[in-house]
Amino acid sequence: MRFSALRLFQEGVTGNRGWGPHWRDPAPKGEYDIVVIGGGGHGLSTAYYLAKEHGLSNVAVLEKGYLGGGNVGRNTTIVRANYFLPGNSEFYSHSLKLWEGLEADLNYNVMHSQRGLINLFHSDGQRDAFARRGNAMENQGDDAELLDRKGVKKYLPYLDFDNVRFPVYGGLLHKRGGTARHDAVAWGYARGASDRGVDLIQNCEVTGIDIAGGKVTGVQTTRGAIKAKKVAIVVAGRSGQVAAMAGMRLPIESHILQAFVTEGLKPVINHVVSFGMGHFYISQSDKGGLVFGGDLDFYPSYAQRGNLPMAEHVMEAAMTLMPAIGKAKVLRSWGGIMDMTPDGSPIIDKTDTEGLFIDCGWCYGGFKAVPGSGFSFAHLIATGEHHAPAARFRLDRFRDGVGLMDEEGTGAQHNLH
Ligand SMILES: Cc1cc2nc3c(=O)[nH]c(=O)nc-3n(C[C@H](O)[C@H](O)[C@H](O)COP(=O)(O)OP(=O)(O)OC[C@H]3O[C@@H](n4cnc5c(N)ncnc54)[C@H](O)[C@@H]3O)c2cc1C
């Protein structure tokens, strides 16, 4: 089933009766070449690229709930390539290029919108830091433009530029940054993988990982045992729990991140705006809701919901920067479980168990990484070699301390500021 303008028109005038399910719903087989644990953005894109780039389709994705029910359907959808450190820069740059061809590749409207991202700065020191970041982005081949206060005013006239605590000095504009529709990304990858023969198994929780003689042999699930030559763990906030099934202790803390959306409004915010001093960022969805969020809640948890003190903190930051927002009614809020690493950078690696691979540690920035992570992880699983843009995402950097990429300088304790 291909989507096209003609097809949309035909279905529109014939009552939309010709659309079929977007992916198959098979029963699990007893054995696969590769089992991917986790049907989030990263698991689905990994399966898609295994099939598309490497011709490997005897693959199952096992998801304990429904496809896209985790963070991939809970994030605030910001897509960008504005990282500073070598290791991260080339990876997110590659991922953004995949985003730019994604809709054509998947034949699916993921509503990728490069509306521009502006990171505000509020002191001379912050200006220097953003100037350096902009230079790093340009050196990587991505776009960056340093705006002074007047330049920001042109784009974002509705901000309070002279608020007492954090007057706006300027901003770093990343024009190719923007947003996408999060669950459409999960659906597009799911459909693409299923069409290529991958089995997507929902309501199938992995409860154990089978290992014999140092080699992975399969998994135990709520729908029975499944044998596999290779097993890939891609479960984001649950990484610590699932890795423990293979006897691993990961350098990961799970933390809650919340987001909020207002009632639908006429177009008012045309960009993604990030207010670093107040831990607040905002964009407007195509439906009209103002989508915004802030920092993590302040303690580790596996609960998929947040707490009121952080909600209050985010609202305060919003009012500081953009007092007009006080007139909008908040419609919903929700939380997701973030897999936080000590250096804020991810892991895509083999493990000490032969045939067992892991992709995790995306912190609060893994949505933009969905295409790049799936591409690089599929490459590692299929070839046994690290894909160049993700070569520094090694697990052993936390063992020996060599090659840490502390992009944000937040250090090992994400719950302590
Ligand atoms: C509020 C919020 C805002 C965010 N904003 C942004 C943003 O603007 N930009 C950005 O880049 N990133 C953002 N993120 C981060 C991003 O959403 C995540 O880093 C990314 O989605 C994680 O990867 P995933 O999609 O594979 O995770 P998930 O969708 O969580 O996928 C993991 C899957 O594994 C499944 N699973 C777990 N345990 C098992 C098991 N035992 N057996 C089978 N399946 C299992 C889960 O059910 C889940 O579906 C945000 C996150 C949140 C919560």
PDB file of C-alpha atoms and ligand atoms in Angstrom, residues 37-43 62-66 68-79 204-207 234-238 242 245 257-259 281 334-339 362-370, ligand 1:
ATOM      1  CA  ILE A  37      13.814  -6.132  22.338  1.00  0.00           C
ATOM      2  CA  GLY A  38      11.751  -2.913  22.392  1.00  0.00           C
ATOM      3  CA  GLY A  39       9.336  -1.481  19.838  1.00  0.00           C
ATOM      4  CA  GLY A  40      10.153   2.185  20.365  1.00  0.00           C
ATOM      5  CA  GLY A  41      11.665   4.496  17.778  1.00  0.00           C
ATOM      6  CA  HIS A  42      15.144   2.994  18.060  1.00  0.00           C
ATOM      7  CA  GLY A  43      14.019  -0.655  17.988  1.00  0.00           C
ATOM      8  CA  LEU A  62       9.331  -7.784  20.703  1.00  0.00           C
ATOM      9  CA  GLU A  63       7.343  -5.037  22.431  1.00  0.00           C
ATOM     10  CA  LYS A  64       5.847  -5.440  25.879  1.00  0.00           C
ATOM     11  CA  GLY A  65       3.022  -2.956  25.233  1.00  0.00           C
ATOM     12  CA  TYR A  66       2.000  -1.430  21.924  1.00  0.00           C
ATOM     13  CA  GLY A  68       5.123   3.585  20.027  1.00  0.00           C
ATOM     14  CA  GLY A  69       3.688   3.516  23.569  1.00  0.00           C
ATOM     15  CA  GLY A  70       7.031   4.452  25.133  1.00  0.00           C
ATOM     16  CA  ASN A  71       9.108   7.604  24.821  1.00  0.00           C
ATOM     17  CA  VAL A  72       8.874   7.693  21.049  1.00  0.00           C
ATOM     18  CA  GLY A  73       5.238   8.729  21.458  1.00  0.00           C
ATOM     19  CA  ARG A  74       5.832  10.903  24.542  1.00  0.00           C
ATOM     20  CA  ASN A  75       8.535  13.341  23.539  1.00  0.00           C
ATOM     21  CA  THR A  76       8.372  16.970  22.452  1.00  0.00           C
ATOM     22  CA  THR A  77       9.602  16.031  18.965  1.00  0.00           C
ATOM     23  CA  ILE A  78      12.591  18.347  18.583  1.00  0.00           C
ATOM     24  CA  VAL A  79      14.957  17.321  15.805  1.00  0.00           C
ATOM     25  CA  CYS A 204       5.209  -9.608  24.281  1.00  0.00           C
ATOM     26  CA  GLU A 205       7.368  -8.757  27.265  1.00  0.00           C
ATOM     27  CA  VAL A 206      10.878 -10.165  27.462  1.00  0.00           C
ATOM     28  CA  THR A 207      11.332 -11.702  30.909  1.00  0.00           C
ATOM     29  CA  VAL A 234      16.807  -1.231  22.751  1.00  0.00           C
ATOM     30  CA  VAL A 235      14.489  -0.451  25.646  1.00  0.00           C
ATOM     31  CA  ALA A 236      15.377   3.153  26.616  1.00  0.00           C
ATOM     32  CA  GLY A 237      14.176   3.810  30.206  1.00  0.00           C
ATOM     33  CA  ARG A 238      14.069   0.074  30.967  1.00  0.00           C
ATOM     34  CA  VAL A 242      16.558  -5.717  30.764  1.00  0.00           C
ATOM     35  CA  MET A 245      18.549 -10.227  32.722  1.00  0.00           C
ATOM     36  CA  LEU A 257      10.962  13.901  32.065  1.00  0.00           C
ATOM     37  CA  GLN A 258       7.627  15.676  31.748  1.00  0.00           C
ATOM     38  CA  ALA A 259       5.975  17.577  28.914  1.00  0.00           C
ATOM     39  CA  TYR A 281      11.650  25.056  25.722  1.00  0.00           C
ATOM     40  CA  TRP A 334       2.682  13.377  30.814  1.00  0.00           C
ATOM     41  CA  GLY A 335       6.028  11.810  31.645  1.00  0.00           C
ATOM     42  CA  GLY A 336       8.491   9.381  30.097  1.00  0.00           C
ATOM     43  CA  ILE A 337      11.374   7.358  31.532  1.00  0.00           C
ATOM     44  CA  MET A 338      14.770   8.635  30.424  1.00  0.00           C
ATOM     45  CA  ASP A 339      17.882   6.452  30.276  1.00  0.00           C
ATOM     46  CA  TRP A 362      19.742   8.504  24.931  1.00  0.00           C
ATOM     47  CA  CYS A 363      18.924  10.698  27.897  1.00  0.00           C
ATOM     48  CA  TYR A 364      16.310  13.306  26.970  1.00  0.00           C
ATOM     49  CA  GLY A 365      17.532  13.626  23.383  1.00  0.00           C
ATOM     50  CA  GLY A 366      16.872  10.336  21.639  1.00  0.00           C
ATOM     51  CA  PHE A 367      14.005  11.272  19.357  1.00  0.00           C
ATOM     52  CA  LYS A 368      16.215  13.163  16.931  1.00  0.00           C
ATOM     53  CA  ALA A 369      18.547  10.168  17.021  1.00  0.00           C
ATOM     54  CA  VAL A 370      15.946   7.622  15.895  1.00  0.00           C
TER      55      VAL A 370
HETATM   56  C1  LIG B   1       8.682  14.407  27.791  1.00  0.00           C
HETATM   57  C2  LIG B   1       9.784  14.005  26.870  1.00  0.00           C
HETATM   58  C3  LIG B   1      10.279  14.931  25.965  1.00  0.00           C
HETATM   59  C4  LIG B   1      11.310  14.573  25.091  1.00  0.00           C
HETATM   60  N1  LIG B   1      11.692  15.456  24.125  1.00  0.00           N
HETATM   61  C5  LIG B   1      12.605  15.108  23.198  1.00  0.00           C
HETATM   62  C6  LIG B   1      12.886  15.981  22.117  1.00  0.00           C
HETATM   63  O1  LIG B   1      12.277  17.059  21.984  1.00  0.00           O
HETATM   64  N2  LIG B   1      13.839  15.617  21.218  1.00  0.00           N
HETATM   65  C7  LIG B   1      14.511  14.451  21.340  1.00  0.00           C
HETATM   66  O2  LIG B   1      15.388  14.180  20.518  1.00  0.00           O
HETATM   67  N3  LIG B   1      14.221  13.550  22.332  1.00  0.00           N
HETATM   68  C8  LIG B   1      13.284  13.855  23.252  1.00  0.00           C
HETATM   69  N4  LIG B   1      12.947  12.963  24.253  1.00  0.00           N
HETATM   70  C9  LIG B   1      13.708  11.697  24.387  1.00  0.00           C
HETATM   71  C10 LIG B   1      13.250  10.608  23.446  1.00  0.00           C
HETATM   72  O3  LIG B   1      11.858  10.507  23.446  1.00  0.00           O
HETATM   73  C11 LIG B   1      13.872   9.274  23.862  1.00  0.00           C
HETATM   74  O4  LIG B   1      15.280   9.427  24.059  1.00  0.00           O
HETATM   75  C12 LIG B   1      13.698   8.172  22.811  1.00  0.00           C
HETATM   76  O5  LIG B   1      12.363   8.134  22.357  1.00  0.00           O
HETATM   77  C13 LIG B   1      14.076   6.831  23.431  1.00  0.00           C
HETATM   78  O6  LIG B   1      14.153   5.798  22.488  1.00  0.00           O
HETATM   79  P1  LIG B   1      12.893   4.899  22.029  1.00  0.00           P
HETATM   80  O7  LIG B   1      12.033   5.698  21.137  1.00  0.00           O
HETATM   81  O8  LIG B   1      13.412   3.659  21.430  1.00  0.00           O
HETATM   82  O9  LIG B   1      12.196   4.627  23.431  1.00  0.00           O
HETATM   83  P2  LIG B   1      10.791   3.968  23.772  1.00  0.00           P
HETATM   84  O10 LIG B   1       9.726   4.466  22.853  1.00  0.00           O
HETATM   85  O11 LIG B   1      10.580   4.157  25.229  1.00  0.00           O
HETATM   86  O12 LIG B   1      11.034   2.451  23.405  1.00  0.00           O
HETATM   87  C14 LIG B   1      11.454   1.435  24.303  1.00  0.00           C
HETATM   88  C15 LIG B   1      10.418   0.339  24.233  1.00  0.00           C
HETATM   89  O13 LIG B   1      10.907  -0.802  24.919  1.00  0.00           O
HETATM   90  C16 LIG B   1       9.790  -1.464  25.467  1.00  0.00           C
HETATM   91  N5  LIG B   1      10.235  -2.398  26.514  1.00  0.00           N
HETATM   92  C17 LIG B   1      10.751  -2.106  27.731  1.00  0.00           C
HETATM   93  N6  LIG B   1      11.014  -3.218  28.420  1.00  0.00           N
HETATM   94  C18 LIG B   1      10.677  -4.259  27.606  1.00  0.00           C
HETATM   95  C19 LIG B   1      10.692  -5.671  27.759  1.00  0.00           C
HETATM   96  N7  LIG B   1      11.148  -6.257  28.896  1.00  0.00           N
HETATM   97  N8  LIG B   1      10.239  -6.446  26.735  1.00  0.00           N
HETATM   98  C20 LIG B   1       9.765  -5.873  25.583  1.00  0.00           C
HETATM   99  N9  LIG B   1       9.723  -4.543  25.407  1.00  0.00           N
HETATM  100  C21 LIG B   1      10.173  -3.740  26.401  1.00  0.00           C
HETATM  101  C22 LIG B   1       8.935  -0.321  25.996  1.00  0.00           C
HETATM  102  O14 LIG B   1       7.588  -0.717  26.214  1.00  0.00           O
HETATM  103  C23 LIG B   1       9.098   0.730  24.905  1.00  0.00           C
HETATM  104  O15 LIG B   1       8.065   0.693  23.952  1.00  0.00           O
HETATM  105  C24 LIG B   1      11.895  13.267  25.161  1.00  0.00           C
HETATM  106  C25 LIG B   1      11.383  12.345  26.058  1.00  0.00           C
HETATM  107  C26 LIG B   1      10.332  12.690  26.890  1.00  0.00           C
HETATM  108  C27 LIG B   1       9.750  11.671  27.820  1.00  0.00           C
END
